[in-house]
Short mmCIF file of C-alpha atoms (C1' of nucleotides) in Angstrom, two decimals:
data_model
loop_
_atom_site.label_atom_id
_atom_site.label_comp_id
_atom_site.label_asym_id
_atom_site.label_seq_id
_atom_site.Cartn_x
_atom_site.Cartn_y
_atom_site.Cartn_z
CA UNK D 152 61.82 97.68 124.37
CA UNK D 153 60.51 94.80 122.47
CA UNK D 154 58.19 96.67 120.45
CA UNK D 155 61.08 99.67 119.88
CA UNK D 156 63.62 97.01 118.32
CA UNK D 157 60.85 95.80 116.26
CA UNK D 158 60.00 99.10 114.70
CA UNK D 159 63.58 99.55 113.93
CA UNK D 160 64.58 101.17 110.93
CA UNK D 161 67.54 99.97 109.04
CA UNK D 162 68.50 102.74 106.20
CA UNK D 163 70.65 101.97 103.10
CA UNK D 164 71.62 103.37 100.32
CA UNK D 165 69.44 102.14 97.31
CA UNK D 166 72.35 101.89 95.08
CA UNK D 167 73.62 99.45 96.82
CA UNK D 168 70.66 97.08 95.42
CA UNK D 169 69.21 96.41 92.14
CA UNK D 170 66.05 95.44 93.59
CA UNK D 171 65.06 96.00 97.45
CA UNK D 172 65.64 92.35 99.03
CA UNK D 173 63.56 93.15 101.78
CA UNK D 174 60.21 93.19 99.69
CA UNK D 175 60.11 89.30 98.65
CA UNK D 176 60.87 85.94 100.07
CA UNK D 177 63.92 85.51 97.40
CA UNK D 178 65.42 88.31 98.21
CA UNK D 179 65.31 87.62 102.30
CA UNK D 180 66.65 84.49 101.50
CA UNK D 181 69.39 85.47 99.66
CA UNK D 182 70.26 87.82 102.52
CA UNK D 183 69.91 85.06 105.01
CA UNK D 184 71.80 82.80 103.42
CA UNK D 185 74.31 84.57 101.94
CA UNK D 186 75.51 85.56 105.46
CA UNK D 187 75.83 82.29 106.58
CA UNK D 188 77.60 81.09 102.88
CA UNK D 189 79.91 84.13 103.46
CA UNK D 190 80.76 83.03 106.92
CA UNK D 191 81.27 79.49 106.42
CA UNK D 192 83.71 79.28 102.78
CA UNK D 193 84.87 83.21 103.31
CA UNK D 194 83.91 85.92 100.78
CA UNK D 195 86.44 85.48 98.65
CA UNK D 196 85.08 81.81 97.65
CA UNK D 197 81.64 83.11 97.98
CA UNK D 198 80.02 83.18 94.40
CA UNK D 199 76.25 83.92 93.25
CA UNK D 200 76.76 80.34 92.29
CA UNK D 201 77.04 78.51 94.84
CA UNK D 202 74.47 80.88 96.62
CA UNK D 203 71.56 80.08 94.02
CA UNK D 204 72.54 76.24 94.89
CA UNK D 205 71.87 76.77 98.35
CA UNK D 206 69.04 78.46 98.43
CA UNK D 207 67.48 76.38 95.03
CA UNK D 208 67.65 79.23 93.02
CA UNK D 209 69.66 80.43 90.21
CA UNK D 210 72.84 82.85 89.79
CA UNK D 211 70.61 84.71 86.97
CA UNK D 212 67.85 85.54 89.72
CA UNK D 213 70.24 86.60 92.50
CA UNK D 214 71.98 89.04 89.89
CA UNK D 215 68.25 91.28 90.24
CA UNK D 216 68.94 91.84 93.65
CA UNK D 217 72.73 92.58 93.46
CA UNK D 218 74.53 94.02 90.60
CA UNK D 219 77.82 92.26 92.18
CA UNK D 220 79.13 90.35 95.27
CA UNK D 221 80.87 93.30 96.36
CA UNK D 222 77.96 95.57 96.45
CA UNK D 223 76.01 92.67 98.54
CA UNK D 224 78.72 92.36 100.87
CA UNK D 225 78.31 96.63 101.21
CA UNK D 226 74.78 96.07 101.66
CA UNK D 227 75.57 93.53 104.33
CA UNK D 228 77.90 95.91 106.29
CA UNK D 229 75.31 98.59 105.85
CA UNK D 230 72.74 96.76 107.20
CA UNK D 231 75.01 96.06 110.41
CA UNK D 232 76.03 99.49 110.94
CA UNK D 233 72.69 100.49 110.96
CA UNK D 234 71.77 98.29 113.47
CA UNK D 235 74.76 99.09 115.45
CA UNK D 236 73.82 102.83 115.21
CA UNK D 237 70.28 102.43 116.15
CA UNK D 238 71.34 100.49 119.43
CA UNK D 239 73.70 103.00 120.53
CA UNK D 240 71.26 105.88 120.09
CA UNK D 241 68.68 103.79 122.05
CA UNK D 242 71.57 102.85 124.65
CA UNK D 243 72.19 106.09 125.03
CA UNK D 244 69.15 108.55 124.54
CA UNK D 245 68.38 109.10 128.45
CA UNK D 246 71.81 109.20 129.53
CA UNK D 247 72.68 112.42 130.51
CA UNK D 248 76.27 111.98 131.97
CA UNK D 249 78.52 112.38 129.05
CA UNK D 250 80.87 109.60 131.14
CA UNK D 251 78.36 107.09 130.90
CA UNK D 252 77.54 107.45 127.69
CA UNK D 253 81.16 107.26 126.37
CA UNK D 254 81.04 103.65 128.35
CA UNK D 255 77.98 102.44 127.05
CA UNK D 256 78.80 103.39 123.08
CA UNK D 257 82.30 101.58 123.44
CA UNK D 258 80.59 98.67 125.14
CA UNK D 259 78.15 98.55 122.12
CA UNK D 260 80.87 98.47 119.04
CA UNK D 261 83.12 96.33 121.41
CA UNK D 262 81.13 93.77 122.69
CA UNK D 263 80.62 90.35 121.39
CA UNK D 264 77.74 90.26 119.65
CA UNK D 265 74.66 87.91 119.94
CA UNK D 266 71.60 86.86 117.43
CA UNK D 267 68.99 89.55 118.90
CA UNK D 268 65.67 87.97 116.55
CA UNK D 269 64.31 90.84 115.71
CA UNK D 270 64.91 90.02 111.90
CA UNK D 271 64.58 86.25 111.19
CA UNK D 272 66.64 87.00 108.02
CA UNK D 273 69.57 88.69 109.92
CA UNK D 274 71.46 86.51 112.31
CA UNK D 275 73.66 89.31 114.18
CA UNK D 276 76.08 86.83 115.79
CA UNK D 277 77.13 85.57 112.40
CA UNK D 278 76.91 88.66 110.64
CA UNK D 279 78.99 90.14 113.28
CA UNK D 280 82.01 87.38 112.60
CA UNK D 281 81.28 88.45 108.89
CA UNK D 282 82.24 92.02 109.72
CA UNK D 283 85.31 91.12 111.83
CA UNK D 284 86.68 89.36 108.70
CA UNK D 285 85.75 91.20 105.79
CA UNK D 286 84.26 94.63 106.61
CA UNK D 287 88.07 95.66 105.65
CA UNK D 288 87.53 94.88 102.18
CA UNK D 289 84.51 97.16 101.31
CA UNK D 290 86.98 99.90 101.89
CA UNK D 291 90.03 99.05 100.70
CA UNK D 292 89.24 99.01 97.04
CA UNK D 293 89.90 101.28 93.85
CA UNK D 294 86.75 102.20 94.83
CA UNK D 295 86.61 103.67 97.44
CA UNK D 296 86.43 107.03 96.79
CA UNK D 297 83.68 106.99 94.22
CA UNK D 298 81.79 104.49 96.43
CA UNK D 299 82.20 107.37 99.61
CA UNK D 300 80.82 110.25 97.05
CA UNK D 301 78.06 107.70 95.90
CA UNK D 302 77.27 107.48 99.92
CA UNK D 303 78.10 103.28 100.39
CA UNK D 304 79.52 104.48 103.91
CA UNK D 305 77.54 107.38 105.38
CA UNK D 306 76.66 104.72 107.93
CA UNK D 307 79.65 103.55 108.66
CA UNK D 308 80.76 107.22 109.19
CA UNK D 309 77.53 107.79 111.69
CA UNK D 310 78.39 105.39 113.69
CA UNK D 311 81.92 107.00 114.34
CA UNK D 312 80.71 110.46 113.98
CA UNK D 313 78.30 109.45 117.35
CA UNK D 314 81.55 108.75 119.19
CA UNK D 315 83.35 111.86 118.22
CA UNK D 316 80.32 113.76 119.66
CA UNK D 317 80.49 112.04 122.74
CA UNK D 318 84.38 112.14 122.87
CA UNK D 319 83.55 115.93 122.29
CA UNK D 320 81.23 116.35 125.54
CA UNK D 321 83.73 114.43 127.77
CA UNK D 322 86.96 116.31 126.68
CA UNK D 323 86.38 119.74 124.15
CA UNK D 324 89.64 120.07 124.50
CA UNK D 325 91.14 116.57 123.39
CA UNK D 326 92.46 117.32 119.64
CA UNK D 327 92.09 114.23 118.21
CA UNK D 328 88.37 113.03 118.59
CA UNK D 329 88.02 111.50 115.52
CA UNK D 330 91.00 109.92 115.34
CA UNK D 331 90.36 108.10 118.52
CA UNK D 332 87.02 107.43 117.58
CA UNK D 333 87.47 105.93 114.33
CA UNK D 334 90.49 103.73 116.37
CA UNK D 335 87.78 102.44 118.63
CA UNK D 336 85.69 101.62 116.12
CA UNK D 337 88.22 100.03 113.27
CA UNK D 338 90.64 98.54 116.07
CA UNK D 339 88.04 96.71 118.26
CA UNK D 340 87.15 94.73 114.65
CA UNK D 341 90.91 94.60 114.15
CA UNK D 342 91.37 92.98 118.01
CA UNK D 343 88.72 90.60 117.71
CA UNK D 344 90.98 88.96 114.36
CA UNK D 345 93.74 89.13 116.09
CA UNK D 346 92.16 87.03 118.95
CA UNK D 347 90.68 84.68 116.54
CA UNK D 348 93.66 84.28 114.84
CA UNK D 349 97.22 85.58 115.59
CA UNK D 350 96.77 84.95 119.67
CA UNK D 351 100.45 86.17 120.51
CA UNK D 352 100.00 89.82 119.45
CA UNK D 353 96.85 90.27 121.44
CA UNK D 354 95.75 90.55 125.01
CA UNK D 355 92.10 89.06 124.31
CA UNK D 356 91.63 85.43 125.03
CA UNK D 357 89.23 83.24 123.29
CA UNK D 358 85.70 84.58 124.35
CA UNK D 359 86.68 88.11 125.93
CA UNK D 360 85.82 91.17 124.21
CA UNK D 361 87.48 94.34 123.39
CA UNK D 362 85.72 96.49 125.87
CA UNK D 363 87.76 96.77 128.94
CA UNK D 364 90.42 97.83 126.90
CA UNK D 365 89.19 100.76 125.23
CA UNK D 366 87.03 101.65 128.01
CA UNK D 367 90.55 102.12 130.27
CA UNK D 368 92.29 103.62 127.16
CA UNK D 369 89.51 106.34 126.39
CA UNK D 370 89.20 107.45 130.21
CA UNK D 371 92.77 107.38 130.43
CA UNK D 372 93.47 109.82 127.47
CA UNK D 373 90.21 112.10 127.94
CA UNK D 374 89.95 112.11 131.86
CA UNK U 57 125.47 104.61 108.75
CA UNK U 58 125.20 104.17 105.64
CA UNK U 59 127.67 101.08 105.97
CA UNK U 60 125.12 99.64 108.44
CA UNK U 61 122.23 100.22 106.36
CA UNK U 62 124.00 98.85 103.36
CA UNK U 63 124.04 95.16 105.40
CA UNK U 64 121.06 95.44 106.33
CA UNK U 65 119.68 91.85 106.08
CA UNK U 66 116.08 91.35 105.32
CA UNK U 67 114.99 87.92 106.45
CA UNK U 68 112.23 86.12 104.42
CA UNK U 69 110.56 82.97 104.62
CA UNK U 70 111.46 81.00 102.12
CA UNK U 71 108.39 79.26 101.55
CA UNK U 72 107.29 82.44 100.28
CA UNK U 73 108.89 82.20 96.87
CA UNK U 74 110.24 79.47 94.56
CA UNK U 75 112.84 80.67 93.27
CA UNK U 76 114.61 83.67 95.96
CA UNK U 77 114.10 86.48 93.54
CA UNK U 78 117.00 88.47 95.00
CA UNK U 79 119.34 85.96 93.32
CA UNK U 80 118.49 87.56 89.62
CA UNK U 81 118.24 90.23 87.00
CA UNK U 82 114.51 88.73 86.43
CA UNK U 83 113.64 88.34 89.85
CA UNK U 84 114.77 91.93 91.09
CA UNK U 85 112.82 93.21 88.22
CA UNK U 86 109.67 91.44 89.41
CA UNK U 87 110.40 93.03 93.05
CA UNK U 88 110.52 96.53 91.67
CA UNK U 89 108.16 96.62 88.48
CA UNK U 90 105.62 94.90 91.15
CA UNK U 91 105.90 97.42 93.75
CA UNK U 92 104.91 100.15 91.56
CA UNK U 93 102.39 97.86 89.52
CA UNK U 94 100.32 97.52 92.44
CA UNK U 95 100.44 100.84 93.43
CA UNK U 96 99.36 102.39 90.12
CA UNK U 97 96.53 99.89 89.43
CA UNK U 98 95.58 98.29 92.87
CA UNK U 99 96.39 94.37 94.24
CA UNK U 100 93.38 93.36 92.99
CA UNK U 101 93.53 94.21 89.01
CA UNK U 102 97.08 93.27 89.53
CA UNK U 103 98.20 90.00 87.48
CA UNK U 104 100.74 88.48 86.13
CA UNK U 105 100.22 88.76 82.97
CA UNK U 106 100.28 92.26 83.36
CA UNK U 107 103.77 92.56 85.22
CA UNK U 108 105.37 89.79 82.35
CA UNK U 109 104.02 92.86 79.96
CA UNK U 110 105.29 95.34 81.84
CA UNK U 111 108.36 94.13 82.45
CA UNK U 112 109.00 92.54 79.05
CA UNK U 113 109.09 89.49 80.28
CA UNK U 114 106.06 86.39 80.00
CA UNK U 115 103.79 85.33 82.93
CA UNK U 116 105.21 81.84 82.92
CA UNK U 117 108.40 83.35 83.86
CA UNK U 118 106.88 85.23 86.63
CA UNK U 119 105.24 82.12 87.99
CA UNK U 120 109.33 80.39 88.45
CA UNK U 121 109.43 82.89 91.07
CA UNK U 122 106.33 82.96 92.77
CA UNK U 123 103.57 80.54 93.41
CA UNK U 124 100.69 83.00 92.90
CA UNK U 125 100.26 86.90 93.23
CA UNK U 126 98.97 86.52 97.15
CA UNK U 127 102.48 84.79 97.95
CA UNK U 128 104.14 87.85 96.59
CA UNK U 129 102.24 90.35 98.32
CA UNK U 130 102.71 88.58 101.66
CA UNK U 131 106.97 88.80 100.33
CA UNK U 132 106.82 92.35 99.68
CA UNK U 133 104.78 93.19 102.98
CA UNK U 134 107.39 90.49 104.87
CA UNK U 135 110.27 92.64 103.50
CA UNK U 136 108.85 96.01 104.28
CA UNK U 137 108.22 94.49 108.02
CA UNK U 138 112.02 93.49 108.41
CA UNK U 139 112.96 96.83 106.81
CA UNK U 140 111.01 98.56 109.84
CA UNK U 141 112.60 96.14 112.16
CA UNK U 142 115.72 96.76 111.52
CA UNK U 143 114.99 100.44 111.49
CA UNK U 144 113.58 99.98 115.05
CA UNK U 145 116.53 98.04 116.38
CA UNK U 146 119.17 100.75 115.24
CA UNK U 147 117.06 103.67 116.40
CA UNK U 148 116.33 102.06 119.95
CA UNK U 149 119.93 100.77 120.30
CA UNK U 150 121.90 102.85 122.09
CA UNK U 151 118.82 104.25 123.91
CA UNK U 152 118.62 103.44 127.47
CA UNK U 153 115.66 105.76 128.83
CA UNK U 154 112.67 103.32 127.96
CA UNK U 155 110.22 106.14 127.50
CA UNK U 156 112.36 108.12 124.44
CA UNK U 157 112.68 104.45 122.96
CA UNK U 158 108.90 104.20 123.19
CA UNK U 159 108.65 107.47 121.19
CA UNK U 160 111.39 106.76 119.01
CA UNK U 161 109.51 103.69 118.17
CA UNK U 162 106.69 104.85 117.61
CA UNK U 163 107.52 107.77 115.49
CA UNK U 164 108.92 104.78 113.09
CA UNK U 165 106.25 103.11 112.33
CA UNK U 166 103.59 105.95 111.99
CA UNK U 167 105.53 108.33 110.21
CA UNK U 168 105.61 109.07 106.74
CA UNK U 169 107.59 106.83 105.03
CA UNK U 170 110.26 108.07 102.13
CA UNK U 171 112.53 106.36 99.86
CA UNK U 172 115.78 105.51 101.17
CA UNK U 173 118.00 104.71 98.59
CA UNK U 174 120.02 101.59 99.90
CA UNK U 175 117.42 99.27 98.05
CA UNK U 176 117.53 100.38 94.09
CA UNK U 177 114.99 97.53 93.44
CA UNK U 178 112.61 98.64 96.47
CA UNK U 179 110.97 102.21 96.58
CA UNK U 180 110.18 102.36 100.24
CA UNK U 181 107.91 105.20 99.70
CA UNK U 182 105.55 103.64 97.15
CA UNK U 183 106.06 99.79 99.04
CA UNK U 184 104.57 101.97 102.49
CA UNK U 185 101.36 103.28 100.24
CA UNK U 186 101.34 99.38 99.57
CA UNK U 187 101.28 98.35 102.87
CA UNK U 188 98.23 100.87 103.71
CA UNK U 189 95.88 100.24 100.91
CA UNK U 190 96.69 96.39 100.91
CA UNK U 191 98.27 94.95 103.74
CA UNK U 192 95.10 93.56 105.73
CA UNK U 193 94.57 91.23 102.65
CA UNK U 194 97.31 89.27 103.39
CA UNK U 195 95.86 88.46 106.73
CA UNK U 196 92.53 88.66 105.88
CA UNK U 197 91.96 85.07 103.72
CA UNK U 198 90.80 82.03 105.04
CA UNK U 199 94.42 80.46 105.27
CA UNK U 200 95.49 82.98 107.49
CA UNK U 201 95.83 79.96 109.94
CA UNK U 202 97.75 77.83 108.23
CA UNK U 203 99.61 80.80 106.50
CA UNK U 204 100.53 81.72 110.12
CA UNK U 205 101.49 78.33 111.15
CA UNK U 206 104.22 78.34 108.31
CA UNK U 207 105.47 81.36 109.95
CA UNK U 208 104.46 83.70 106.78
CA UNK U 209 103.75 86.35 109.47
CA UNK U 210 106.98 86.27 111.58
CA UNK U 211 108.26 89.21 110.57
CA UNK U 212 105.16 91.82 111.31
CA UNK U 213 104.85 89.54 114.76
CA UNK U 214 108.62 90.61 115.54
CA UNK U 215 108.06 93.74 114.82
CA UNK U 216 104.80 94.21 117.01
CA UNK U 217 106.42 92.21 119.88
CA UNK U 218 109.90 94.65 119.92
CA UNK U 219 107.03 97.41 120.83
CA UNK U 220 105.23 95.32 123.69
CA UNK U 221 108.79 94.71 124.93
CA UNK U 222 109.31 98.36 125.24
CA UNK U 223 105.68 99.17 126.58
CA UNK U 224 106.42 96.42 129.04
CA UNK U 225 109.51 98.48 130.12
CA UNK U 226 107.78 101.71 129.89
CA UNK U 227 105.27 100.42 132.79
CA UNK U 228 105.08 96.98 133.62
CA UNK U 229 101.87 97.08 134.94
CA UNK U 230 100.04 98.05 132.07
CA UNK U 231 97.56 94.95 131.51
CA UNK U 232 97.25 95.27 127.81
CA UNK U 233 100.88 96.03 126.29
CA UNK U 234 100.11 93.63 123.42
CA UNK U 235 96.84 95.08 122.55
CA UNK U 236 98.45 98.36 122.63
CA UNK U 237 101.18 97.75 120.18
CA UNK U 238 99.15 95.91 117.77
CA UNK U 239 96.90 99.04 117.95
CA UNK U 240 99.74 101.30 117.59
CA UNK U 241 100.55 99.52 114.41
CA UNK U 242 97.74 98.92 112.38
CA UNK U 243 95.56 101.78 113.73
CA UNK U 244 98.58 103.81 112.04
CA UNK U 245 97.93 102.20 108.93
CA UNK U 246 94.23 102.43 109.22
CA UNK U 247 94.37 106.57 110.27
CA UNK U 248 96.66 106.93 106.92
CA UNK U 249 94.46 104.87 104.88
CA UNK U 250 91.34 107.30 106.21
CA UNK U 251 93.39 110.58 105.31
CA UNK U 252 93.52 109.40 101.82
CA UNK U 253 89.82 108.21 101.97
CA UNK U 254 87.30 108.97 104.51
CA UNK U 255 89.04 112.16 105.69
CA UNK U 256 86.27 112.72 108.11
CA UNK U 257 87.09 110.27 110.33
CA UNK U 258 90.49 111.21 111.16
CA UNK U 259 92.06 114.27 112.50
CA UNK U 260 95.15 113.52 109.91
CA UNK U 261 95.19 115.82 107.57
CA UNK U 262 96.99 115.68 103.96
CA UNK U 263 100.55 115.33 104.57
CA UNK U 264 100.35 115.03 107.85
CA UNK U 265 101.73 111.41 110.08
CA UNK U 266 99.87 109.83 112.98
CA UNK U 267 102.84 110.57 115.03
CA UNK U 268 101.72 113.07 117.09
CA UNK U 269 98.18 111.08 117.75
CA UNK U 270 99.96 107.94 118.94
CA UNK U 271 102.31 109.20 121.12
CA UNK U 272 99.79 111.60 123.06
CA UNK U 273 97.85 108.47 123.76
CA UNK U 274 100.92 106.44 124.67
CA UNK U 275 102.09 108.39 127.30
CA UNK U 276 98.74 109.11 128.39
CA UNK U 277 98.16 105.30 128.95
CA UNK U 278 101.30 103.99 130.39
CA UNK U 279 102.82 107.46 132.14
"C1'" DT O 243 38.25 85.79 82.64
"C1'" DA O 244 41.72 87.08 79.72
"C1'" DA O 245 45.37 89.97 78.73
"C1'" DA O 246 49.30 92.22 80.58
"C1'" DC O 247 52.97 92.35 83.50
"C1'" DA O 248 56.40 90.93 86.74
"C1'" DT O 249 59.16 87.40 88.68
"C1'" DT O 250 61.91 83.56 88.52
"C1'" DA O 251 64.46 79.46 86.66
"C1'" DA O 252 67.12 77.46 83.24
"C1'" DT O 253 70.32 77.52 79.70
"C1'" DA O 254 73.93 79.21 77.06
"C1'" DG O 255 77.57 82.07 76.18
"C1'" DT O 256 81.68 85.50 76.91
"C1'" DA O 257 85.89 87.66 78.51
"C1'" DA O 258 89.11 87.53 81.96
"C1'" DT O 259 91.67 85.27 85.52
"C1'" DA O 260 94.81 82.16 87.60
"C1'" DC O 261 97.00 79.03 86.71
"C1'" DT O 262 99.77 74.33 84.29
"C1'" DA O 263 102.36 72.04 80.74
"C1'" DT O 264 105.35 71.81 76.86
"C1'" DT O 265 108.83 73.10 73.96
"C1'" DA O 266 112.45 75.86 71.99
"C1'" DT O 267 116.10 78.80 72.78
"C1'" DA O 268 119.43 81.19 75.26
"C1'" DT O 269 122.88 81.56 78.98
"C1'" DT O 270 125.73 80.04 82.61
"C1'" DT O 271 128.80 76.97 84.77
"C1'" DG O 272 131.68 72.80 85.86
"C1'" DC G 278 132.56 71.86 75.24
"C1'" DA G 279 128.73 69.50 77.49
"C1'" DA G 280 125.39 69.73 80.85
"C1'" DA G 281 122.49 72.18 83.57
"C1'" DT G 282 119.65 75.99 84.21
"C1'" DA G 283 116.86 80.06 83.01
"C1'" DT G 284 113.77 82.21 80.12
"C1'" DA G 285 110.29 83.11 76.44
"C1'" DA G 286 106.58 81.71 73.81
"C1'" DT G 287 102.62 79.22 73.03
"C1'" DA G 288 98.74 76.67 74.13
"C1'" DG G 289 95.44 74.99 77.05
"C1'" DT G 290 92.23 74.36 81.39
"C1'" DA G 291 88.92 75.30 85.05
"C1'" DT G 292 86.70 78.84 87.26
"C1'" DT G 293 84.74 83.28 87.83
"C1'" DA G 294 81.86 87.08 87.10
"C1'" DC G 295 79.10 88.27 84.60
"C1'" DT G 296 75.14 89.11 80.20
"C1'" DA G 297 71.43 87.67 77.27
"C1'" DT G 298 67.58 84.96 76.01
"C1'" DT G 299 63.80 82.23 76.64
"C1'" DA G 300 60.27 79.86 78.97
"C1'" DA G 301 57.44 78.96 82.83
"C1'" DT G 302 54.93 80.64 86.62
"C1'" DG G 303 52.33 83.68 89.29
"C1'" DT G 304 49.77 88.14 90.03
"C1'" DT G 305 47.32 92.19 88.88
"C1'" DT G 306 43.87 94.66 86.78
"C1'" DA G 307 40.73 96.14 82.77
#
DNA sequence: TAAACATTAATAGTAATACTATTATATTTG
DNA sequence: CAAATATAATAGTATTACTATTAATGTTTA
């Protein structure tokens, strides 16, 4: 398994970059660090500035990897998609009961997640907080519709379009697979907020995770 | 009715404005000229500057009313919220059966939403397009905590908590009523936001409400 | 080994944003 | 009518989100 999660390939679209930040040691640390910069002031404070500070570089030099803070913060979410999607096909590949899958892919987007080091560069637990708090904003944007034609979140749109399959196999006859799917998916992020910070309108507590309640929700609408 | 409607009180917090804009000429002209401001051009290449121009009026003047453009947004979404509330108590008051007051609920906040005249400064139709495309930024900043603490979010928490109340009635021992109704609530803003964007995501289609959706999986859950 | 090329750092500069402050002029109200 | 208040106009500031230029450094390859 070790080895498998090593090879793992993360896809994304290469207009989300100027230059690939995977090939040298400025542009993994930009990554690194600006998902822990992000995470500690939020992204709207989050400047190439104050990156190239942190990471003894300079604005100018960050600006060859990423045209713009917003198209880092879609690589970013890419990136984390990607790794979501390649866990829940590996989760999932030699799981025949269509049951047991659905449980296993809504564990996987619902879970708390946890630093796996596979990627030195990526830290998954903080990356994951990163998503709960700001994946929102890639999409809602003027944007957004060019960015979707352009591809920014065929990813994203994987990910879900997994679930709808498997929503498919339990229940062909449930008319509103994607809708639940894409639910799962946005409203887990949206739960995990709400826990973190408006408590009353929640059932969550502090460290519990959204999975028991879309696991009963999903067998209760398709079973 | 329309006697009821035309009391209707909206309740604000008055620490979101400076100066109550309800209280002038000016001020009702920001409300309306600001609603359809953001909707033409987005929240986020909305300024003041642009509104003053707009509205024949100067920024500075603008500013006497509100503190900055976030405070506004979170007043405009705040009044839409205790527009929907008071929609939801008059439609659930004289319902005793907690199960049609469930679906009369929910049909409320996932429907469509058009304008309804009482309000000549507000256009409920273009301030519900608002609250899709923009309303997760006013939670989504990194003074949501203090924000909430100042009670900024009262309203929307009212309005999510008169739903729990009903779930709780529906079947009281459902373990996640409050997860459920936030669900309800922003997963309907999230399926409308994916019609109009990601359309392949969601089994909404053009013109179509998340009505139908909701309430299957409602009744599903708690019946 | 030297020339060529690519990468990065440093500096400077620009237009736009999100305000604040000041003043002059209306308008309302007591 | 005087005083208080509201508004418009102007100017100014710090910050942001960039772009452009140059110089220094390292790396490749002819």
């Amino acid at each position: 398994m070790h080895n498998l999660l090593s090879n793992l390939k993360i896809t994304i679209n290469d207009k989300l970059y100027v230059k690939n930040p995977e090939t040298s040691e400025l542009g993994l640390n930009i990554l690194k660090n600006s998902i822990l910069l992000i995470d500690e002031i939020g992204f709207d404070a989050f400047t190439f500035k104050k990156l190239g500070e942190r990471i003894q570089s300079n604005e100018s030099s960050i600006y060859r990897y990423f045209e713009n803070k917003h198209k880092l913060l879609v690589y970013l979410t890419s990136w984390y998609w990607s790794w979501m999607e390649y866990r829940m096909a590996f989760a999932t590949i030699n799981v025949s009961n269509p049951i047991e899958k659905l449980e296993k892919a809504i564990k996987l987007v619902t879970e708390n997640i946890i630093d796996d080091n596979t990627t030195p560069h990526i830290n998954e637990e903080v990356l994951s907080r990163i998503i709960v708090e700001e994946f929102t904003k890639t999409l809602m944007t003027k944007e957004v519709d060019n960015e979707n034609k352009e591809g920014f979140f065929l990813v994203y749109k994987r990910v879900i379009n997994r679930i709808i399959d498997i929503i498919k196999e339990v229940n062909p006859n449930y008319p509103y697979a994607k809708s639940l799917a894409s639910s799962i998916v946005e409203g887990s992020l949206h739960q995990h907020f709400l826990k973190n910070h408006l408590k009353t309108i929640t059932n969550l507590s502090e460290k519990e995770c959204a999975t028991d309640f879309y696991t009963d929700m999903a067998k209760k609408i398709l079973l």
